[in-house]
Tab-separated table of C-alpha atoms in Angstrom:
chain	number	residue	atom	x	y	z
A	1	MET	CA	77.186	196.995	137.063
A	2	ARG	CA	74.101	198.945	138.259
A	3	ARG	CA	76.167	200.233	141.308
A	4	ILE	CA	79.038	201.513	139.020
A	5	VAL	CA	77.713	202.923	135.857
A	6	PRO	CA	77.664	206.727	135.417
A	7	ALA	CA	74.153	208.392	135.854
A	8	LEU	CA	72.621	205.026	136.622
A	9	LEU	CA	74.048	204.072	139.886
A	10	ALA	CA	71.543	202.475	142.438
A	11	LEU	CA	70.909	204.474	145.471
A	12	LEU	CA	68.141	204.932	148.338
A	13	ALA	CA	67.135	207.557	150.822
A	14	ILE	CA	69.066	206.725	153.956
A	15	ALA	CA	67.036	205.955	157.067
A	16	TRP	CA	69.986	206.133	159.454
A	17	ALA	CA	72.283	208.867	160.894
A	18	ALA	CA	75.847	208.519	159.934
A	19	PRO	CA	78.282	209.182	162.908
A	20	ALA	CA	79.905	212.726	162.783
A	21	PHE	CA	83.209	211.301	161.919
A	22	ALA	CA	82.020	209.239	159.042
A	23	GLN	CA	82.476	210.645	155.444
A	24	PRO	CA	83.002	209.395	151.901
A	25	PRO	CA	86.654	208.643	151.055
A	26	LEU	CA	88.959	211.188	149.304
A	27	TRP	CA	92.260	210.630	147.774
A	28	VAL	CA	95.047	213.272	147.081
A	29	LEU	CA	98.106	213.361	144.847
A	30	ARG	CA	100.687	216.081	145.004
A	31	ASP	CA	103.745	217.393	143.449
A	32	GLU	CA	105.743	220.651	143.426
A	33	ASP	CA	103.230	222.734	141.669
A	34	SER	CA	99.994	220.621	141.492
A	35	THR	CA	97.416	218.899	143.732
A	36	ILE	CA	94.820	216.434	142.535
A	37	TYR	CA	91.799	215.399	144.704
A	38	LEU	CA	89.976	212.150	143.797
A	39	PHE	CA	86.503	211.759	144.992
A	40	GLY	CA	84.129	208.735	144.432
A	41	SER	CA	80.618	209.662	143.156
A	42	ILE	CA	77.385	208.034	143.970
A	43	HIS	CA	75.380	209.177	140.874
A	44	LEU	CA	71.959	208.821	142.161
A	45	LEU	CA	71.011	210.049	145.704
A	46	ALA	CA	68.046	211.078	147.913
A	47	PRO	CA	67.827	214.917	148.226
A	48	ASP	CA	68.992	215.074	151.925
A	49	THR	CA	71.918	212.674	151.841
A	50	PRO	CA	74.630	214.498	153.881
A	51	TRP	CA	77.723	213.462	151.758
A	52	ARG	CA	79.516	216.911	151.498
A	53	ARG	CA	83.115	217.110	152.811
A	54	PRO	CA	84.521	220.470	153.993
A	55	ASP	CA	87.919	219.547	152.680
A	56	LEU	CA	86.470	218.858	149.217
A	57	ASP	CA	84.352	222.139	149.164
A	58	ALA	CA	87.759	223.814	150.010
A	59	ALA	CA	89.567	222.227	147.171
A	60	LEU	CA	86.595	223.183	144.730
A	61	ALA	CA	86.800	226.725	145.900
A	62	ARG	CA	90.406	227.033	144.711
A	63	ALA	CA	90.287	224.478	141.800
A	64	ASP	CA	91.546	225.227	138.357
A	65	ASP	CA	89.695	222.245	136.728
A	66	LEU	CA	86.947	219.825	137.615
A	67	TRP	CA	86.763	216.520	135.991
A	68	PHE	CA	83.900	214.095	135.558
A	69	GLU	CA	83.686	210.736	133.746
A	70	LEU	CA	81.597	212.532	131.016
A	71	PRO	CA	80.847	216.081	130.124
A	72	LEU	CA	77.766	217.279	132.155
A	73	ASN	CA	75.873	219.179	129.462
A	74	PRO	CA	72.868	218.750	127.152
A	75	ALA	CA	74.897	217.896	124.200
A	76	ALA	CA	76.618	214.922	125.981
A	77	ASP	CA	73.205	213.870	127.258
A	78	GLN	CA	71.734	213.943	123.671
A	79	ALA	CA	74.780	211.976	122.316
A	80	ILE	CA	74.438	209.412	125.042
A	81	GLY	CA	70.625	208.970	124.060
A	82	GLU	CA	71.577	208.599	120.330
A	83	LEU	CA	74.365	206.296	120.880
A	84	SER	CA	72.187	204.092	123.210
A	85	ARG	CA	69.622	203.770	120.481
A	86	ILE	CA	72.323	202.716	118.039
A	87	TYR	CA	74.138	200.270	120.215
A	88	GLY	CA	71.310	199.176	122.439
A	89	ASN	CA	68.637	197.658	120.238
A	90	GLN	CA	68.105	193.971	119.629
A	91	PRO	CA	68.143	192.734	115.979
A	92	ARG	CA	64.642	192.846	114.394
A	93	GLY	CA	62.515	189.840	115.706
A	94	ARG	CA	64.801	189.038	118.580
A	95	ARG	CA	63.396	189.190	122.144
A	96	LEU	CA	65.554	189.670	125.379
A	97	SER	CA	63.580	187.169	127.469
A	98	ASP	CA	64.301	184.444	125.034
A	99	GLN	CA	67.933	184.721	125.636
A	100	LEU	CA	67.683	184.494	129.306
A	101	ALA	CA	67.378	181.436	131.442
A	102	PRO	CA	63.706	180.510	132.229
A	103	GLU	CA	64.169	181.606	135.874
A	104	ASP	CA	65.753	184.915	134.865
A	105	ALA	CA	63.025	185.536	132.311
A	106	ALA	CA	60.473	185.000	134.867
A	107	ARG	CA	62.209	187.220	137.268
A	108	MET	CA	62.363	190.096	134.763
A	109	SER	CA	58.613	189.655	134.023
A	110	ARG	CA	57.887	189.995	137.691
A	111	ILE	CA	60.085	193.190	138.064
A	112	VAL	CA	58.392	194.690	134.840
A	113	ASP	CA	55.042	194.166	136.537
A	114	ARG	CA	56.002	195.440	139.949
A	115	PHE	CA	57.539	198.634	138.429
A	116	ALA	CA	54.803	199.045	135.759
A	117	LEU	CA	57.281	199.143	133.053
A	118	TYR	CA	56.570	198.873	129.350
A	119	GLY	CA	57.610	195.216	128.765
A	120	PRO	CA	57.574	195.222	124.917
A	121	GLY	CA	59.959	198.091	124.906
A	122	LEU	CA	62.361	196.167	127.306
A	123	GLU	CA	62.184	193.217	125.122
A	124	GLY	CA	63.697	195.100	122.208
A	125	LEU	CA	66.894	196.116	124.193
A	126	ARG	CA	70.202	194.545	124.313
A	127	PRO	CA	71.035	193.073	127.796
A	128	TRP	CA	73.510	195.912	128.788
A	129	ILE	CA	71.038	198.633	128.417
A	130	ALA	CA	68.107	196.591	129.744
A	131	GLU	CA	70.158	196.178	132.868
A	132	LEU	CA	70.678	199.848	133.321
A	133	ALA	CA	67.089	200.625	132.565
A	134	LEU	CA	65.787	198.176	135.205
A	135	SER	CA	68.353	199.421	137.705
A	136	LEU	CA	67.265	203.061	137.038
A	137	ALA	CA	63.626	202.142	137.577
A	138	ALA	CA	64.305	200.333	140.772
A	139	ASP	CA	66.540	203.204	142.140
A	140	SER	CA	64.092	206.019	141.180
A	141	ARG	CA	61.267	204.068	142.780
A	142	ALA	CA	63.409	203.711	145.941
A	143	GLY	CA	64.036	207.545	146.105
A	144	GLY	CA	67.324	207.972	144.308
A	145	SER	CA	67.729	210.842	141.864
A	146	ILE	CA	70.415	211.872	139.232
A	147	GLU	CA	69.459	215.449	140.138
A	148	PHE	CA	70.769	214.931	143.599
A	149	GLY	CA	73.740	212.733	142.783
A	150	VAL	CA	77.211	213.854	143.555
A	151	ASP	CA	78.064	214.754	139.951
A	152	ARG	CA	75.239	216.956	139.341
A	153	ALA	CA	75.443	218.680	142.647
A	154	LEU	CA	79.120	219.518	142.184
A	155	GLU	CA	78.475	220.697	138.772
A	156	ALA	CA	75.910	223.071	139.971
A	157	SER	CA	77.645	224.363	142.986
A	158	THR	CA	81.135	224.878	141.371
A	159	PRO	CA	81.665	228.325	139.790
A	160	PRO	CA	81.471	228.538	135.995
A	161	SER	CA	85.053	229.904	135.989
A	162	VAL	CA	86.482	226.551	136.922
A	163	THR	CA	87.281	224.520	133.730
A	164	ARG	CA	85.392	221.394	133.145
A	165	ARG	CA	87.084	218.277	131.653
A	166	ALA	CA	85.991	214.783	131.120
A	167	PHE	CA	87.813	211.460	131.193
A	168	GLU	CA	85.655	209.984	128.284
A	169	THR	CA	83.373	210.998	125.378
A	170	PRO	CA	79.786	209.732	125.228
A	171	GLU	CA	80.927	207.258	122.473
A	172	GLU	CA	83.885	205.941	124.545
A	173	GLN	CA	81.493	205.257	127.376
A	174	VAL	CA	78.690	203.574	125.467
A	175	ARG	CA	81.218	201.399	123.706
A	176	SER	CA	82.692	200.241	126.926
A	177	LEU	CA	79.219	199.333	128.190
A	178	SER	CA	77.900	197.772	125.089
A	179	GLY	CA	81.010	195.985	123.757
A	180	ALA	CA	81.018	192.883	125.914
A	181	SER	CA	79.709	189.675	124.392
A	182	ASP	CA	76.180	188.866	124.664
A	183	VAL	CA	76.979	185.978	127.053
A	184	ALA	CA	78.820	188.468	129.329
A	185	GLN	CA	76.058	190.833	129.182
A	186	LEU	CA	73.391	188.402	129.998
A	187	ALA	CA	75.239	187.108	132.959
A	188	ALA	CA	75.605	190.666	134.408
A	189	LEU	CA	71.801	191.121	133.731
A	190	ALA	CA	70.996	187.976	135.531
A	191	ARG	CA	72.893	189.110	138.548
A	192	THR	CA	71.188	192.494	138.618
A	193	LEU	CA	67.693	190.994	138.217
A	194	LYS	CA	68.475	188.686	141.207
A	195	ASP	CA	69.682	191.661	143.187
A	196	ILE	CA	66.560	193.722	142.454
A	197	GLU	CA	64.201	191.021	143.378
A	198	GLU	CA	65.853	189.113	146.205
A	199	THR	CA	68.074	191.580	148.032
A	200	PRO	CA	66.722	195.130	147.769
A	201	GLU	CA	68.377	196.032	151.057
A	202	LEU	CA	71.753	195.774	149.341
A	203	LEU	CA	71.215	199.092	147.939
A	204	LEU	CA	70.901	200.724	151.368
A	205	THR	CA	74.028	198.851	152.434
A	206	VAL	CA	76.025	200.330	149.504
A	207	THR	CA	75.031	203.913	150.457
A	208	ARG	CA	75.878	203.332	154.005
A	209	LEU	CA	79.278	201.781	153.328
A	210	TRP	CA	80.086	204.683	151.063
A	211	MET	CA	79.050	207.169	153.630
A	212	GLN	CA	81.130	205.453	156.256
A	213	GLY	CA	84.249	205.199	153.962
A	214	ASP	CA	84.127	201.386	154.191
A	215	LEU	CA	86.215	200.419	151.308
A	216	THR	CA	86.400	196.671	152.133
A	217	GLY	CA	82.664	196.491	152.571
A	218	LEU	CA	82.035	198.390	149.224
A	219	ASP	CA	84.352	195.974	147.321
A	220	ALA	CA	82.733	192.970	148.767
A	221	THR	CA	79.103	194.375	148.231
A	222	ALA	CA	79.413	196.350	145.016
A	223	LEU	CA	82.294	194.978	142.953
A	224	SER	CA	82.876	191.288	143.909
A	225	PRO	CA	79.342	190.194	142.787
A	226	LEU	CA	80.042	191.521	139.314
A	227	ARG	CA	83.537	190.242	139.230
A	228	ALA	CA	82.201	186.711	139.818
A	229	ALA	CA	79.187	186.963	137.639
A	230	SER	CA	80.782	188.508	134.524
A	231	PRO	CA	84.472	188.895	134.395
A	232	GLU	CA	84.282	190.256	130.925
A	233	VAL	CA	81.915	193.022	131.833
A	234	TYR	CA	83.997	193.779	135.136
A	235	ARG	CA	87.040	194.140	132.972
A	236	ARG	CA	85.500	196.377	130.253
A	237	LEU	CA	83.577	198.402	132.837
A	238	ILE	CA	86.103	198.773	135.641
A	239	VAL	CA	89.676	197.550	134.944
A	240	ASP	CA	90.206	198.941	131.313
A	241	ARG	CA	88.659	202.271	132.079
A	242	ASN	CA	90.623	202.631	135.362
A	243	ARG	CA	93.751	202.017	133.427
A	244	ARG	CA	92.988	204.687	130.881
A	245	TRP	CA	92.046	207.117	133.469
A	246	SER	CA	95.260	206.381	135.605
A	247	GLY	CA	97.227	207.561	132.610
A	248	GLN	CA	95.186	210.733	132.303
A	249	ILE	CA	95.583	211.508	136.000
A	250	GLU	CA	99.357	210.990	135.833
A	251	ALA	CA	99.674	213.277	132.860
A	252	ARG	CA	97.541	216.064	134.514
A	253	LEU	CA	99.791	215.756	137.629
A	254	ARG	CA	102.693	216.858	135.414
A	255	GLY	CA	100.873	220.023	134.902
A	256	ARG	CA	100.193	222.858	137.415
A	257	GLY	CA	97.278	223.921	139.645
A	258	VAL	CA	94.540	222.356	141.557
A	259	THR	CA	92.414	219.712	140.194
A	260	VAL	CA	89.224	217.896	141.507
A	261	MET	CA	88.359	214.575	139.755
A	262	VAL	CA	85.010	212.858	140.352
A	263	VAL	CA	84.375	209.370	139.176
A	264	GLY	CA	81.994	206.512	140.214
A	265	ALA	CA	82.924	205.176	143.718
A	266	GLY	CA	83.390	201.769	142.326
A	267	HIS	CA	86.426	202.852	140.354
A	268	LEU	CA	88.353	203.852	143.376
A	269	ILE	CA	88.033	200.684	145.620
A	270	GLY	CA	89.558	197.308	145.268
A	271	PHE	CA	92.746	195.939	144.012
A	272	ASP	CA	91.953	197.097	140.263
A	273	SER	CA	91.100	200.735	141.462
A	274	VAL	CA	92.420	203.859	140.181
A	275	PRO	CA	94.401	204.548	143.498
A	276	ALA	CA	96.089	201.111	143.284
A	277	MET	CA	97.101	201.632	139.638
A	278	LEU	CA	98.486	205.127	140.338
A	279	ARG	CA	100.430	203.662	143.348
A	280	ALA	CA	101.879	200.922	141.062
A	281	ARG	CA	103.043	203.578	138.726
A	282	GLY	CA	105.165	204.790	141.632
A	283	LEU	CA	102.862	207.854	142.522
A	284	VAL	CA	102.328	208.894	146.130
A	285	VAL	CA	98.463	208.713	146.664
A	286	GLU	CA	97.410	209.925	150.057
A	287	GLY	CA	94.058	208.480	151.480
A	288	PRO	CA	92.669	205.034	152.359
């Protein structure tokens, strides 16, 4: 989940130079009077990550509307915070580590010490939000920043005359994240704890694969582990939302004008992806 969730995606500074031809993937839908560009976001990035595509910038220059998963404004940020407090706290007297297998509880304790986090605060969180908090701490420590992620960069560089739209409200997104069973949430958390401690280089791999447009590698690295560890979280986080968004995209295509849509890269790869669902609806989707 840590590589997919909006505003909390795990990323690093890149210590390699991508080949000149490599670039993140872009998908396009067209009809007689409208064009939709789909671009996969990495929500946290290092400041100098060279991800901009000239054709994406050209599309934004003539776009009528720009879509994100959520509204990118202070009101939405405040709503996310309030909803996270409502849906993210353990019942009084219940500790997160008591619900984990002993090896996972020990792993979480080591990560808390390494990142100098406030352990008692983490103990009071439900698994879904504890996972996100730990991921954000790991990614921030590694050099990733929401400020330099794709979403914030495009929001800042796109003229205010372009209409902003969103696929979800803050409540819809938080409910998607928090609504899985405790068993499913704990399974996803255990996988993330293992990744943070044992394979930190996996984060660099995800960034490199995205920059190279390697969809097969991204699916194997970013989605397959979640799919195997917690099918319920995968369904709620990826499949169900992709299905809703595909309907919104098809409806927008029936309109007019040029649209740019930006969602987490994990939603655009694999057999449950938005492009796959759109193609299953009979739409022609240009791109990988």
